[in-house]
């Protein structure tokens, strides 16, 4: 085939009929744009003068006519003599690989590449997005795919958005390339440039690749939102996705732009492909590329699965095993049992991911790592319920999933092992600093261990979180005694007699429970200590001697004693310190033997959550109040209900005995206080004047 060809007279007649159907004149601007040519070239075409082969084909294609029916027949014969075939797209294509990397050692991904080729070639997808966490191989797959499809497109263009180029700059670059540098008078507006680009995509079959799309997206609450000044990229993506053409835009990103979340679908021309880790076999090939390694199948599998088949992570690990363990995987695994699977390069990779997250997303990442096992939304909502609303949590989980930082399984949400370990390392690094400086952040918002977790999960949490934190704290304080004194000082600091329950919950949250769990592991004796009025969430009090420990007016949500309870809302010790009374959300009052931790009595009778309780001064009567609007007196010797006091019209929040032991005072959500005769159960007086809930009550020392 010659470099230049001309039309036959019969071919021009055929083309002229097609032109008339499109209502174009012989040098229409639309024809020039569609064929990426000029009026001068069209004039030469109609004059049957030789023009470039690729331009000839484009002119014919623009009106839907097969170029071989238009070209002078003897010129096809010349090509058949010279090459044995007529020109194909591959012979006239124009390629600009830009900053596309040259791959070395690409492994696997056969199934993924087959699916992507089908989407683009058979299903005619106009916009495809490759999604996945950093290092998972998005760019490598995109490069390989583009090379596989190269012969199917007239133009292949690769551009990276790593440095976040302005959209106008990118559009001008693309249009210049597609026009063969002939476009010199571009539209002034972004919309005009987008329309011009779309015309080129309609006139020629183009494969356009935009790598690192996350660079133009902002970090924060809403995944896929554009950075300031880059929102017009959304219009480009919408236009390419929604407008009919025969080209394809391939994106790679750690998260999908917000426009695609709405537009994409399994059976639509706009689709997203989540890229996961390599198979065990392909993972081994990556490791072997770095050197000779000794290990059995189980050992190979352990390493590959721990890093979830992440190619970049495996390459980094392979270098460590080769350079420091002489290729012995068994030695590497034995060493890692004593430490961490995380190395600096992987940490840097995850650091960049983590810094892009919003506060809620970061909070959930820590919770998923602490939980260890997959958890459903409801459990996560309970973990963070005092800080975030349900829609915020759901939106954040969706964002994290789209960023490939978490996974959703049939058992709930979880993280890949290497991500989970990274999050725990961050936790272990920050908590000692917070305890030392008493500047609380994570210690307030997260339970380091969950008292309500299964025993084996608790043991793992202690081993992987509490013990490393204690090790760092001991290195700072020098001895268990100095550390325990510092921890008790924190408890004293948290106690504030003027704080309301709401303020305490907001300000202290998980701090006290975390301190108790650390002291439990240190085997610190907390006898005679005062935890009254504190929020004590997720504290494991099983097996701890609580002699003369004061939990009065505590919020003991999700804390665990020797026996299984509901969410404990309050606790009180008898005057002689031998009994502990607790009330909880299962409507029951329990009495415990302090020296042994044995459950002595269960007092049943309330019909709603029991809010508070108090012992009489002689220890013979226990008073309780409930959300069922009542106050009850119980006989401590046998657990029988002595009196039920009614009269409040809303939840009863708090009770207290007078110094002389003859009167009980109660406070309520009905804005009142009531004084009750202990002997008869009659209401002696009602105190009014508050304009909202009265949450706590106490007598003065003289009872007046």
XYZ file of C-alpha atoms in Angstrom:
704
model
C 0.000 0.000 0.000
C 1.288 3.426 -0.914
C 1.491 6.136 1.743
C -0.988 8.189 -0.324
C -4.145 7.028 -2.083
C -6.882 8.631 -4.167
C -10.579 7.986 -4.717
C -12.139 6.344 -7.773
C -14.979 8.048 -9.690
C -17.406 5.318 -8.588
C -16.204 5.655 -5.022
C -16.848 9.397 -5.006
C -20.445 8.805 -6.139
C -20.920 6.333 -3.283
C -19.443 8.777 -0.801
C -21.515 11.661 -2.171
C -24.760 9.749 -1.464
C -23.638 9.131 2.120
C -22.713 12.819 2.489
C -26.162 13.942 1.360
C -27.824 11.685 3.949
C -25.864 13.489 6.683
C -26.761 16.846 5.088
C -23.113 17.861 4.897
C -21.553 19.917 2.122
C -18.335 18.627 0.601
C -16.098 20.593 2.956
C -18.366 20.739 6.031
C -16.711 21.781 9.291
C -18.335 18.806 11.015
C -16.684 16.518 8.456
C -13.301 18.143 9.054
C -13.660 17.720 12.805
C -14.889 14.151 12.566
C -12.102 13.084 10.189
C -9.452 15.190 11.908
C -8.604 16.935 8.670
C -8.853 20.307 6.900
C -11.023 21.813 4.148
C -7.990 21.885 1.861
C -7.511 18.145 2.268
C -11.227 17.517 1.580
C -10.941 19.580 -1.598
C -8.006 17.428 -2.736
C -10.029 14.314 -1.874
C -12.964 15.426 -4.076
C -10.517 16.346 -6.842
C -9.276 12.721 -6.725
C -5.811 13.860 -5.741
C -3.665 11.535 -3.570
C -3.951 12.114 0.187
C -2.540 10.280 3.209
C -3.930 6.811 3.698
C -5.046 7.325 7.305
C -6.806 10.591 6.420
C -8.503 8.897 3.436
C -9.879 6.170 5.708
C -11.045 8.740 8.273
C -12.936 10.754 5.637
C -14.796 7.652 4.510
C -15.467 6.421 8.047
C -16.971 9.785 9.034
C -19.936 9.159 6.712
C -20.080 5.419 7.352
C -18.622 4.140 4.072
C -16.040 1.349 3.725
C -12.892 3.043 2.386
C -12.035 0.024 0.213
C -15.187 0.723 -1.837
C -14.002 4.279 -2.448
C -10.265 3.906 -3.134
C -8.920 3.459 -6.665
C -8.781 -0.371 -7.153
C -5.274 -0.473 -8.594
C -3.917 1.010 -5.376
C -5.348 -1.844 -3.330
C -3.699 -4.293 -5.703
C -0.368 -2.576 -5.233
C -0.672 -3.035 -1.508
C -1.677 -6.663 -1.902
C 1.429 -7.220 -3.989
C 3.689 -5.440 -1.526
C 2.222 -6.620 1.754
C -0.184 -9.388 0.967
C -2.995 -7.539 2.814
C -4.877 -4.266 2.911
C -4.116 -1.696 5.589
C -5.581 -2.257 9.037
C -6.140 0.028 11.977
C -2.781 -1.155 13.313
C -1.025 0.274 10.225
C -2.454 3.772 10.596
C -2.671 4.088 14.377
C -1.040 6.878 16.291
C 0.236 6.162 19.799
C 1.451 8.443 22.561
C 2.373 6.518 25.700
C 3.185 9.676 27.654
C 4.504 8.668 31.093
C 3.225 5.101 30.932
C 5.752 2.868 32.726
C 7.643 0.124 30.924
C 6.683 -3.069 32.675
C 9.062 -5.735 33.859
C 7.785 -8.959 35.316
C 4.005 -8.693 34.912
C 2.318 -11.787 36.347
C -1.180 -13.212 36.258
C -4.310 -11.106 35.804
C -5.463 -13.270 32.892
C -9.073 -13.361 34.036
C -9.117 -9.642 34.796
C -7.640 -8.745 31.398
C -10.117 -10.996 29.580
C -13.034 -9.340 31.354
C -11.756 -5.843 30.632
C -11.163 -6.647 26.955
C -14.705 -7.979 26.687
C -16.112 -4.842 28.278
C -14.241 -2.582 25.872
C -14.403 -4.583 22.618
C -17.606 -6.629 22.795
C -19.714 -4.595 25.230
C -18.529 -1.266 23.757
C -17.983 0.371 27.148
C -17.246 4.059 26.806
C -15.715 4.535 30.263
C -14.044 1.908 32.470
C -12.461 2.586 35.865
C -9.851 0.317 37.454
C -10.163 0.653 41.239
C -7.888 -0.625 43.987
C -5.672 0.295 46.911
C -2.149 1.560 46.423
C 0.289 -1.039 45.123
C -2.411 -3.438 43.936
C -1.277 -3.089 40.294
C -3.823 -0.785 38.653
C -1.267 0.989 36.480
C 0.402 -2.277 35.454
C -2.928 -3.793 34.432
C -3.850 -0.626 32.530
C -0.538 -0.614 30.617
C -0.857 -4.305 29.752
C -4.478 -3.859 28.694
C -3.638 -0.856 26.515
C -0.917 -2.837 24.722
C -3.331 -5.730 24.156
C -5.900 -3.338 22.667
C -3.419 -1.246 20.699
C -4.221 -2.839 17.344
C -7.964 -2.317 17.870
C -7.739 1.478 18.094
C -6.570 4.193 15.732
C -5.276 6.311 18.604
C -3.863 5.237 21.964
C -3.071 8.030 24.430
C -1.735 7.664 27.963
C -1.725 10.549 30.411
C -1.056 10.608 34.157
C -2.898 12.934 36.530
C -0.309 12.425 39.268
C 0.595 16.113 39.230
C -3.067 17.165 38.880
C -2.883 19.106 35.585
C -5.656 21.698 35.065
C -8.411 20.315 32.842
C -7.979 22.984 30.169
C -4.307 22.072 29.841
C -5.142 18.365 29.487
C -7.902 19.004 26.942
C -5.654 21.173 24.789
C -2.972 18.481 24.867
C -5.396 15.722 23.841
C -7.018 17.745 21.069
C -3.636 18.745 19.644
C -2.541 15.119 19.477
C -5.803 13.840 17.989
C -5.793 16.595 15.353
C -2.256 15.851 14.280
C -1.231 19.257 15.685
C -3.622 20.945 13.200
C -5.963 22.442 15.826
C -4.672 25.939 16.546
C -7.895 27.813 17.332
C -9.395 26.021 20.321
C -12.686 27.085 21.965
C -12.157 29.481 24.860
C -14.472 27.693 27.303
C -13.929 24.344 29.008
C -17.316 23.136 27.744
C -16.293 24.022 24.213
C -13.031 22.112 24.524
C -14.879 19.081 25.920
C -17.281 19.139 22.957
C -14.351 19.369 20.558
C -12.690 16.355 22.216
C -15.949 14.388 22.032
C -16.090 15.014 18.270
C -12.660 13.499 17.878
C -13.691 10.503 19.978
C -16.712 10.085 17.702
C -14.725 10.460 14.502
C -11.928 8.029 15.365
C -11.693 4.977 17.579
C -9.494 6.157 20.440
C -8.283 4.539 23.639
C -7.599 7.266 26.186
C -6.004 6.287 29.516
C -5.922 8.620 32.532
C -3.769 7.213 35.340
C -3.793 8.254 39.039
C -7.200 9.926 38.997
C -7.225 10.059 42.822
C -4.761 12.954 42.504
C -7.582 15.313 41.494
C -9.897 14.071 44.260
C -9.977 15.594 47.707
C -9.346 13.779 50.946
C -12.052 13.924 53.590
C -15.594 12.813 54.286
C -16.990 12.117 50.835
C -15.130 9.717 48.627
C -14.756 10.909 45.060
C -15.304 14.636 45.635
C -13.076 16.776 43.455
C -10.347 19.018 44.794
C -10.989 22.733 44.601
C -10.486 23.848 41.022
C -10.936 20.370 39.519
C -14.731 19.929 39.527
C -14.826 20.424 35.722
C -13.169 17.021 35.358
C -16.556 15.661 36.384
C -18.142 17.243 33.328
C -15.490 15.614 31.126
C -16.184 12.172 32.588
C -19.957 12.612 32.343
C -19.719 13.761 28.734
C -17.493 10.867 27.681
C -19.638 8.373 29.570
C -23.037 9.593 28.409
C -22.322 10.636 24.796
C -22.414 8.024 22.025
C -19.012 7.317 20.435
C -16.775 4.366 19.530
C -13.853 5.278 21.772
C -13.046 4.298 25.358
C -11.718 6.189 28.377
C -9.842 3.980 30.854
C -9.232 5.405 34.338
C -7.142 4.121 37.242
C -7.891 5.366 40.736
C -7.841 4.399 44.392
C -11.410 5.664 44.634
C -14.115 6.380 42.051
C -14.962 9.981 41.143
C -18.388 10.832 42.524
C -19.962 11.096 39.053
C -19.182 7.459 38.274
C -20.765 6.154 41.477
C -24.135 7.252 40.075
C -23.554 6.443 36.389
C -21.786 3.070 36.490
C -23.526 -0.307 36.349
C -22.888 -3.935 35.407
C -24.912 -3.671 32.197
C -24.162 -0.048 31.372
C -21.424 1.414 29.122
C -19.850 2.971 32.240
C -18.329 0.346 34.544
C -15.973 0.022 37.512
C -13.608 -2.913 37.962
C -12.322 -3.457 41.543
C -8.834 -4.938 41.358
C -7.933 -7.341 44.168
C -4.721 -9.163 45.074
C -2.858 -11.754 43.033
C -3.519 -15.464 43.317
C -1.146 -17.603 45.381
C 0.566 -18.930 42.246
C 1.097 -15.485 40.724
C 2.208 -14.141 44.085
C 4.933 -16.801 44.191
C 6.121 -15.731 40.748
C 6.601 -12.158 41.965
C 8.616 -13.353 44.955
C 10.739 -15.666 42.803
C 11.530 -12.797 40.438
C 13.556 -11.194 43.246
C 15.805 -14.189 43.887
C 15.995 -17.783 45.048
C 13.832 -18.640 48.044
C 13.463 -21.727 50.202
C 10.019 -22.512 51.590
C 7.175 -24.993 51.409
C 3.704 -24.289 50.024
C 2.276 -23.393 53.427
C 5.012 -20.829 54.075
C 4.586 -19.253 50.645
C 0.841 -19.095 51.257
C 1.265 -17.465 54.676
C 3.310 -14.592 53.273
C 1.118 -14.041 50.205
C -2.170 -14.145 52.102
C -0.895 -11.849 54.836
C -0.238 -9.163 52.247
C -3.502 -10.017 50.449
C -1.611 -10.631 47.197
C -0.637 -6.955 46.913
C 2.099 -6.981 44.224
C 3.982 -3.952 45.538
C 3.959 -5.273 49.109
C 5.175 -8.695 47.940
C 8.046 -7.144 45.986
C 9.124 -5.198 49.062
C 8.903 -8.261 51.290
C 10.843 -10.358 48.774
C 13.765 -7.938 49.016
C 13.758 -8.204 52.814
C 13.682 -12.011 52.761
C 16.443 -12.115 50.159
C 18.741 -9.546 51.757
C 18.314 -10.296 55.455
C 17.212 -13.932 55.614
C 19.141 -15.290 52.627
C 15.915 -16.369 50.947
C 14.774 -18.562 53.846
C 11.029 -17.964 54.225
C 10.790 -20.092 57.379
C 13.357 -17.895 59.165
C 11.525 -14.805 57.981
C 8.214 -16.078 59.378
C 9.801 -17.064 62.688
C 11.268 -13.593 63.016
C 7.965 -11.949 62.220
C 6.189 -13.879 64.962
C 8.169 -11.675 67.327
C 7.457 -8.435 65.531
C 5.668 -6.888 62.611
C 4.935 -7.647 58.988
C 5.013 -3.917 58.196
C 8.068 -2.373 56.521
C 8.806 1.285 55.896
C 7.921 1.302 52.192
C 4.553 -0.345 52.827
C 3.946 1.994 55.753
C 4.627 5.002 53.512
C 2.150 3.636 50.993
C -0.558 3.209 53.632
C 0.322 6.539 55.260
C -0.580 8.305 52.040
C -3.888 6.440 51.921
C -4.675 7.140 55.578
C -3.981 10.875 55.374
C -6.669 11.213 52.698
C -9.373 9.928 55.048
C -11.886 12.005 56.982
C -12.025 11.910 60.788
C -14.949 9.463 60.714
C -13.211 7.192 58.220
C -10.029 7.178 60.316
C -12.075 6.404 63.429
C -13.732 3.435 61.706
C -10.376 2.166 60.459
C -9.120 1.980 64.047
C -12.302 0.257 65.215
C -12.108 -2.404 62.498
C -8.497 -3.139 63.463
C -9.393 -3.353 67.164
C -12.348 -5.649 66.507
C -10.054 -8.071 64.664
C -12.962 -10.077 63.245
C -15.556 -8.935 60.690
C -18.279 -6.822 62.280
C -21.669 -5.703 61.047
C -22.778 -2.099 60.874
C -24.815 -2.282 64.094
C -21.793 -3.213 66.195
C -19.713 -0.432 64.665
C -22.563 1.983 65.314
C -22.533 0.973 68.989
C -18.765 1.443 69.140
C -18.968 5.027 67.892
C -22.551 5.934 68.774
C -21.600 8.853 71.006
C -19.696 10.575 68.200
C -21.300 9.851 64.840
C -24.758 9.435 63.372
C -25.711 6.308 61.425
C -25.784 7.936 57.938
C -22.295 9.339 58.518
C -20.995 5.888 59.472
C -22.668 4.198 56.491
C -21.310 6.789 54.077
C -17.828 6.430 55.529
C -17.931 2.628 55.279
C -18.913 2.955 51.634
C -16.043 5.371 51.048
C -13.519 3.059 52.711
C -14.767 0.115 50.677
C -14.444 2.062 47.435
C -10.920 3.042 48.483
C -10.160 -0.697 48.903
C -9.099 -0.134 52.522
C -11.818 -2.383 53.914
C -13.691 -5.415 52.654
C -17.306 -6.456 53.077
C -17.790 -10.173 53.671
C -20.807 -12.264 54.615
C -19.678 -11.873 58.237
C -19.403 -8.074 58.078
C -16.791 -5.398 57.445
C -13.088 -6.112 57.943
C -9.600 -5.193 56.712
C -6.846 -6.974 54.853
C -4.242 -8.312 57.311
C -1.514 -5.866 56.308
C -3.915 -2.915 56.642
C -5.105 -4.155 60.032
C -1.540 -4.475 61.250
C -0.726 -0.998 59.998
C -3.657 0.443 61.950
C -2.660 -1.371 65.140
C 0.889 -0.058 64.787
C -0.470 3.484 64.551
C -2.560 2.872 67.661
C 0.388 1.475 69.617
C 2.549 4.444 68.594
C 0.040 7.106 69.659
C -1.485 5.767 72.897
C 1.694 5.939 75.063
C 2.182 9.540 73.937
C -1.404 10.392 74.910
C -1.088 8.736 78.327
C 2.216 10.465 79.030
C 1.059 13.921 77.934
C -2.544 13.459 79.151
C -3.624 14.915 75.823
C -6.297 12.371 74.937
C -7.580 11.612 71.447
C -7.591 7.917 70.482
C -7.697 6.887 74.149
C -10.980 8.787 74.418
C -12.625 7.676 71.182
C -11.602 4.008 71.076
C -11.580 1.022 73.393
C -8.123 -0.558 73.141
C -9.686 -3.911 73.980
C -13.341 -4.894 74.060
C -14.549 -6.442 77.292
C -17.576 -7.805 75.442
C -15.511 -9.647 72.807
C -15.160 -13.422 72.658
C -12.436 -14.704 74.963
C -10.026 -15.598 72.160
C -10.500 -12.157 70.592
C -9.890 -10.509 73.971
C -6.703 -12.526 74.412
C -5.509 -11.446 70.963
C -6.336 -7.800 71.661
C -4.382 -7.927 74.921
C -1.421 -9.579 73.212
C -1.308 -7.305 70.160
C -2.437 -3.988 71.673
C -2.315 -3.760 75.482
C 0.995 -5.553 76.029
C 2.975 -3.558 73.414
C 1.533 -0.335 74.858
C 2.518 -1.370 78.389
C 6.012 -2.236 77.149
C 6.422 1.273 75.739
C 4.974 2.895 78.857
C 7.327 0.975 81.147
C 10.240 2.160 79.029
C 9.042 5.725 79.639
C 8.187 5.515 83.369
C 10.829 3.003 84.408
C 8.711 0.894 86.782
C 5.222 -0.540 87.222
C 4.710 1.526 90.388
C 5.454 4.848 88.681
C 3.270 3.892 85.745
C 0.347 2.786 87.941
C 0.585 6.005 89.966
C 0.416 8.011 86.746
C -2.633 6.032 85.602
C -4.403 6.615 88.929
C -3.608 10.317 88.642
C -5.429 10.318 85.312
C -8.500 8.753 86.969
C -8.413 11.432 89.679
C -8.142 14.127 87.039
C -11.185 12.758 85.195
C -13.389 12.904 88.278
C -15.263 16.174 88.469
C -18.110 16.551 90.982
C -19.625 19.401 88.979
C -19.726 17.573 85.640
C -23.051 16.400 84.347
C -23.451 12.869 83.050
C -23.626 14.218 79.517
C -20.429 16.202 79.886
C -18.596 13.249 81.408
C -19.636 10.991 78.552
C -18.539 13.505 75.929
C -15.227 14.357 77.538
C -14.021 11.011 78.905
C -15.805 8.313 76.858
C -13.445 5.284 76.713
C -10.548 6.803 78.714
C -11.413 5.329 82.111
C -12.225 1.861 80.743
C -8.918 1.822 78.867
C -6.986 2.857 81.992
C -8.693 0.122 84.038
C -7.879 -2.508 81.392
C -4.222 -1.439 81.352
C -4.096 -1.551 85.171
C -5.753 -4.969 85.061
C -2.937 -6.259 82.865
C -0.399 -4.646 85.216
C -2.212 -6.357 88.135
C -2.601 -3.036 89.950
C -4.699 -3.256 93.143
C -7.638 -0.853 92.794
C -9.157 -1.582 96.226
C -10.656 1.461 97.967
C -10.421 3.536 94.805
C -13.132 5.992 93.843
C -14.457 5.732 90.261
C -17.770 7.412 91.117
C -19.472 9.610 88.504
C -17.144 8.376 85.757
C -17.897 6.892 82.365
C -16.427 3.382 82.473
C -17.016 1.794 79.060
C -15.668 -1.604 77.971
C -13.852 -2.262 81.267
C -13.099 -5.924 81.974
C -13.651 -6.275 85.729
C -13.740 -10.070 85.713
C -11.526 -11.571 88.383
C -10.572 -8.179 89.838
C -10.960 -7.629 93.593
C -13.226 -4.622 93.955
C -13.099 -4.224 97.727
C -14.432 -0.778 98.705
C -14.267 0.389 95.096
C -16.811 3.133 94.464
C -18.727 2.887 91.169
C -21.602 5.096 92.322
C -23.355 6.944 89.478
C -20.998 5.420 86.923
C -21.941 4.699 83.331
C -20.695 1.107 83.040
C -21.883 0.491 79.478
C -20.387 -2.710 78.003
C -18.241 -3.300 81.096
C -17.988 -6.901 82.282
C -18.051 -8.275 85.823
C -17.517 -11.862 86.913
C -21.057 -12.723 85.775
C -22.686 -11.777 82.481
C -24.703 -8.557 82.710
C -26.521 -6.183 80.427
C -25.136 -2.693 80.015
C -24.437 -1.631 83.609
C -25.725 1.882 84.301
C -24.854 2.244 87.990
C -23.214 0.425 90.903
C -22.987 0.916 94.668
C -21.158 -0.806 97.542
C -22.868 -1.629 100.820
C -21.640 0.393 103.843
C -19.614 -2.576 105.125
C -18.047 -3.122 101.688
C -19.147 -6.758 101.509
C -21.771 -6.358 98.781
C -21.807 -4.655 95.403
C -25.141 -3.764 93.819
C -25.426 -3.200 90.071
C -28.311 -2.163 87.845
C -28.459 -2.494 84.100
C -30.428 -2.416 80.892
C -32.026 -5.843 81.418
C -34.319 -4.292 84.115
C -32.658 -6.218 86.949
C -30.773 -5.345 90.133
C -27.964 -7.703 91.154
C -26.135 -8.136 94.442
C -22.565 -9.468 94.408
C -20.304 -10.782 97.124
C -17.221 -8.565 96.902
C -14.508 -10.919 98.279
C -15.431 -13.757 95.896
C -17.198 -11.911 93.076
C -20.078 -14.373 93.440
C -23.604 -13.369 92.429
C -25.787 -13.419 95.580
C -29.228 -12.127 94.566
C -31.167 -10.894 91.559
C -33.981 -8.447 92.281
C -36.647 -8.411 89.567
C -39.708 -6.196 89.285
C -38.868 -3.120 87.228
C -40.376 -3.012 83.742
C -37.732 -0.856 82.086
C -34.060 0.100 82.358
C -32.840 0.525 85.958
C -30.991 3.856 86.150
C -29.571 4.164 89.676
C -29.441 2.579 93.132
C -28.323 3.334 96.690
C -27.880 1.431 99.982
C -29.465 2.634 103.213
C -26.944 3.594 105.891
C -27.514 0.348 107.819
C -27.087 -1.668 104.608
C -30.419 -3.471 105.037
C -32.381 -1.726 102.310
C -31.456 -1.099 98.682
C -33.299 1.574 96.712
C -33.510 1.558 92.912
C -35.072 3.830 90.303
C -36.068 3.094 86.737
C -37.174 4.384 83.376
C -40.531 2.784 84.280
C -41.195 5.944 86.406
C -40.959 4.078 89.752
C -38.724 3.835 92.813
C -38.422 0.472 94.599
C -37.111 -0.589 98.028
C -35.525 -4.062 98.268
C -34.731 -6.249 101.257
C -31.000 -6.944 100.973
C -31.311 -10.206 102.930
C -33.641 -11.981 100.494
C -34.128 -9.688 97.480
C -37.853 -9.144 98.038
C -39.458 -5.878 96.975
C -40.594 -3.978 100.104
C -42.245 -0.952 98.497
C -42.920 0.484 95.049
C -43.211 4.265 94.944
C -45.163 5.836 92.094
C -45.792 9.462 91.227
C -43.130 10.508 88.738
C -44.397 10.990 85.191
C -41.092 10.325 83.421
C -37.919 8.294 83.900
C -36.436 8.367 87.400
C -32.728 9.121 87.062
C -31.163 9.156 90.529
C -31.819 8.284 94.205
C -30.094 9.107 97.511
C -30.762 8.391 101.215
C -30.887 11.206 103.773
C -28.164 11.231 106.466
C -30.688 10.099 109.105
C -31.786 7.194 106.908
C -35.499 8.048 107.129
C -36.022 9.670 103.749
C -35.137 8.931 100.122
C -34.928 11.621 97.448
C -35.391 10.884 93.727
C -34.862 13.012 90.607
C -36.668 12.570 87.304
C -37.071 13.472 83.692
C -40.358 15.129 84.685
C -38.230 18.052 85.997
C -39.026 17.329 89.674
C -37.508 15.938 92.877
C -39.609 13.813 95.244
C -39.025 12.940 98.907
C -40.239 9.490 100.055
C -40.880 8.004 103.475
C -38.779 4.835 103.689
C -41.176 3.056 106.030
C -44.479 3.748 104.275
C -43.321 4.529 100.734
C -45.481 7.666 100.690
C -44.430 10.836 98.860
C -43.666 13.507 101.465
C -42.928 16.407 99.141
C -42.410 17.327 95.480
C -39.805 19.948 94.564
C -40.422 21.830 91.313
C -38.632 24.586 89.437
C -36.266 22.840 87.025
C -37.018 23.318 83.332
C -35.445 20.078 82.113
C -34.374 16.618 83.291
C -32.887 16.345 86.774
C -30.208 13.698 86.286
C -28.535 13.473 89.678
C -29.382 14.228 93.298
C -27.643 14.279 96.722
C -28.307 15.367 100.319
C -26.181 17.894 102.167
C -24.245 16.383 105.121
C -26.756 17.772 107.653
C -29.746 16.536 105.658
C -31.390 19.963 105.555
